[in-house]
Amino acid sequence: MAGGRLDDRITVQRKVPGNTPGGNTVVGWADLELTAGTPLTLWADMNEDPGAEALVAGRNEATRRATVRLRVSPAAREITAADRIVARGAVWKIRSAPAQATERADLLVLLCEEWVRPPN
């Protein structure tokens, strides 16, 4: 299998609605679960690119990008571009829908990005 070693653990999270004590609707994040109490955690090959900068709301912010490859499975096919992953102690936004990485269709690839906010 081409694609490197699958030696990084990633946990997939999905947006979930909730309510504040005052009754307002808020959106939070929770681990995507295969079955109740079992978070979707997968082995992956994560390759980070050098950092970059982006202008967000008039401020420069640093970003890090990564390509994440993981073995195709029914669980991996549940991942969407609206989800995010937790890996290497950071939260990564998924920037593209999972795509087939090889002709044999044994790997999926995710393009992810982490925003690194400067101290105030």
mmCIF file of C-alpha atoms in Angstrom:
data_model
loop_
_atom_site.group_PDB
_atom_site.id
_atom_site.type_symbol
_atom_site.label_atom_id
_atom_site.label_comp_id
_atom_site.label_asym_id
_atom_site.label_seq_id
_atom_site.Cartn_x
_atom_site.Cartn_y
_atom_site.Cartn_z
ATOM 1 C CA MET A 1 0.000 0.000 0.000
ATOM 2 C CA ALA A 2 1.466 3.324 -1.053
ATOM 3 C CA GLY A 3 0.824 6.235 1.246
ATOM 4 C CA GLY A 4 3.256 6.037 4.101
ATOM 5 C CA ARG A 5 2.939 4.590 7.541
ATOM 6 C CA LEU A 6 -0.375 4.941 9.264
ATOM 7 C CA ASP A 7 1.148 5.943 12.600
ATOM 8 C CA ASP A 8 -0.960 8.950 13.648
ATOM 9 C CA ARG A 9 -4.197 8.579 15.603
ATOM 10 C CA ILE A 10 -7.006 10.918 14.574
ATOM 11 C CA THR A 11 -10.388 11.398 16.211
ATOM 12 C CA VAL A 12 -13.238 12.697 14.069
ATOM 13 C CA GLN A 13 -15.618 15.299 15.491
ATOM 14 C CA ARG A 14 -18.942 16.582 14.165
ATOM 15 C CA LYS A 15 -21.044 19.669 14.941
ATOM 16 C CA VAL A 16 -23.909 19.051 17.346
ATOM 17 C CA PRO A 17 -26.668 21.461 18.355
ATOM 18 C CA GLY A 18 -27.283 22.264 21.978
ATOM 19 C CA ASN A 19 -29.019 24.776 24.211
ATOM 20 C CA THR A 20 -27.715 27.251 26.746
ATOM 21 C CA PRO A 21 -29.374 27.461 30.179
ATOM 22 C CA GLY A 22 -31.231 30.501 28.809
ATOM 23 C CA GLY A 23 -32.714 28.447 25.978
ATOM 24 C CA ASN A 24 -30.552 29.775 23.145
ATOM 25 C CA THR A 25 -29.428 27.312 20.508
ATOM 26 C CA VAL A 26 -25.672 26.877 20.209
ATOM 27 C CA VAL A 27 -23.500 24.618 18.102
ATOM 28 C CA GLY A 28 -20.679 22.641 19.680
ATOM 29 C CA TRP A 29 -18.454 19.745 18.687
ATOM 30 C CA ALA A 30 -18.568 16.129 19.818
ATOM 31 C CA ASP A 31 -16.652 13.012 18.855
ATOM 32 C CA LEU A 32 -18.340 11.171 16.005
ATOM 33 C CA GLU A 33 -19.330 7.780 17.395
ATOM 34 C CA LEU A 34 -19.471 4.431 15.628
ATOM 35 C CA THR A 35 -21.617 3.059 18.424
ATOM 36 C CA ALA A 36 -22.715 4.750 21.626
ATOM 37 C CA GLY A 37 -19.625 5.591 23.652
ATOM 38 C CA THR A 38 -17.112 4.535 20.951
ATOM 39 C CA PRO A 39 -15.536 7.574 19.244
ATOM 40 C CA LEU A 40 -14.428 7.325 15.625
ATOM 41 C CA THR A 41 -10.648 7.091 16.034
ATOM 42 C CA LEU A 42 -8.568 5.955 13.059
ATOM 43 C CA TRP A 43 -4.936 5.337 12.157
ATOM 44 C CA ALA A 44 -3.703 7.844 9.576
ATOM 45 C CA ASP A 45 -0.609 9.131 7.786
ATOM 46 C CA MET A 46 -0.440 12.871 8.500
ATOM 47 C CA ASN A 47 1.963 15.076 6.525
ATOM 48 C CA GLU A 48 2.167 18.725 7.558
ATOM 49 C CA ASP A 49 3.137 21.463 5.114
ATOM 50 C CA PRO A 50 5.150 24.506 6.167
ATOM 51 C CA GLY A 51 3.063 27.218 7.789
ATOM 52 C CA ALA A 52 1.485 30.106 5.938
ATOM 53 C CA GLU A 53 -0.321 33.313 6.812
ATOM 54 C CA ALA A 54 -3.843 34.441 6.024
ATOM 55 C CA LEU A 55 -5.652 37.722 6.531
ATOM 56 C CA VAL A 56 -8.716 37.078 8.702
ATOM 57 C CA ALA A 57 -10.941 39.950 9.827
ATOM 58 C CA GLY A 58 -8.138 42.424 9.198
ATOM 59 C CA ARG A 59 -5.549 40.444 11.190
ATOM 60 C CA ASN A 60 -2.733 38.221 10.051
ATOM 61 C CA GLU A 61 -3.120 34.692 11.346
ATOM 62 C CA ALA A 62 -0.808 31.759 10.891
ATOM 63 C CA THR A 63 -2.121 28.542 9.406
ATOM 64 C CA ARG A 64 -0.750 25.046 9.145
ATOM 65 C CA ARG A 65 -1.944 22.649 6.489
ATOM 66 C CA ALA A 66 -1.798 18.884 6.460
ATOM 67 C CA THR A 67 -2.624 16.032 4.141
ATOM 68 C CA VAL A 68 -4.170 13.130 6.031
ATOM 69 C CA ARG A 69 -4.331 9.689 4.429
ATOM 70 C CA LEU A 70 -6.349 6.900 5.960
ATOM 71 C CA ARG A 71 -7.385 3.412 5.023
ATOM 72 C CA VAL A 72 -10.797 3.104 3.365
ATOM 73 C CA SER A 73 -13.424 1.648 5.687
ATOM 74 C CA PRO A 74 -17.150 2.103 6.240
ATOM 75 C CA ALA A 75 -16.272 4.336 9.209
ATOM 76 C CA ALA A 76 -13.862 6.482 7.160
ATOM 77 C CA ARG A 77 -16.534 6.966 4.506
ATOM 78 C CA GLU A 78 -18.703 8.691 7.155
ATOM 79 C CA ILE A 79 -16.270 11.653 7.287
ATOM 80 C CA THR A 80 -17.437 14.834 5.532
ATOM 81 C CA ALA A 81 -15.917 18.250 4.881
ATOM 82 C CA ALA A 82 -18.182 19.639 7.637
ATOM 83 C CA ASP A 83 -16.338 17.541 10.251
ATOM 84 C CA ARG A 84 -13.002 18.206 11.915
ATOM 85 C CA ILE A 85 -10.254 16.012 13.302
ATOM 86 C CA VAL A 86 -8.197 16.085 16.470
ATOM 87 C CA ALA A 87 -4.616 14.948 15.910
ATOM 88 C CA ARG A 88 -1.160 15.737 17.280
ATOM 89 C CA GLY A 89 -2.668 17.789 20.077
ATOM 90 C CA ALA A 90 -4.449 20.187 17.717
ATOM 91 C CA VAL A 91 -7.841 20.645 16.097
ATOM 92 C CA TRP A 92 -7.796 20.519 12.284
ATOM 93 C CA LYS A 93 -10.574 21.755 9.995
ATOM 94 C CA ILE A 94 -11.273 19.468 7.053
ATOM 95 C CA ARG A 95 -11.028 21.677 3.967
ATOM 96 C CA SER A 96 -12.079 19.169 1.305
ATOM 97 C CA ALA A 97 -14.357 16.184 1.115
ATOM 98 C CA PRO A 98 -12.501 12.871 1.442
ATOM 99 C CA ALA A 99 -11.089 11.837 -1.925
ATOM 100 C CA GLN A 100 -9.740 8.554 -3.237
ATOM 101 C CA ALA A 101 -5.950 8.665 -2.905
ATOM 102 C CA THR A 102 -4.884 5.705 -5.025
ATOM 103 C CA GLU A 103 -6.072 3.894 -8.124
ATOM 104 C CA ARG A 104 -6.743 0.796 -6.032
ATOM 105 C CA ALA A 105 -9.152 2.823 -3.887
ATOM 106 C CA ASP A 106 -7.578 1.630 -0.628
ATOM 107 C CA LEU A 107 -6.804 5.090 0.793
ATOM 108 C CA LEU A 108 -8.771 8.273 1.350
ATOM 109 C CA VAL A 109 -7.115 11.671 1.592
ATOM 110 C CA LEU A 110 -8.296 14.693 3.581
ATOM 111 C CA LEU A 111 -6.891 18.194 3.211
ATOM 112 C CA CYS A 112 -6.892 19.850 6.632
ATOM 113 C CA GLU A 113 -5.928 23.183 8.125
ATOM 114 C CA GLU A 114 -5.191 24.390 11.637
ATOM 115 C CA TRP A 115 -5.500 28.048 12.531
ATOM 116 C CA VAL A 116 -2.876 29.258 14.967
ATOM 117 C CA ARG A 117 -4.118 32.395 16.664
ATOM 118 C CA PRO A 118 -1.492 34.894 17.824
ATOM 119 C CA PRO A 119 -1.512 35.891 21.499
ATOM 120 C CA ASN A 120 -3.540 39.024 22.304
#
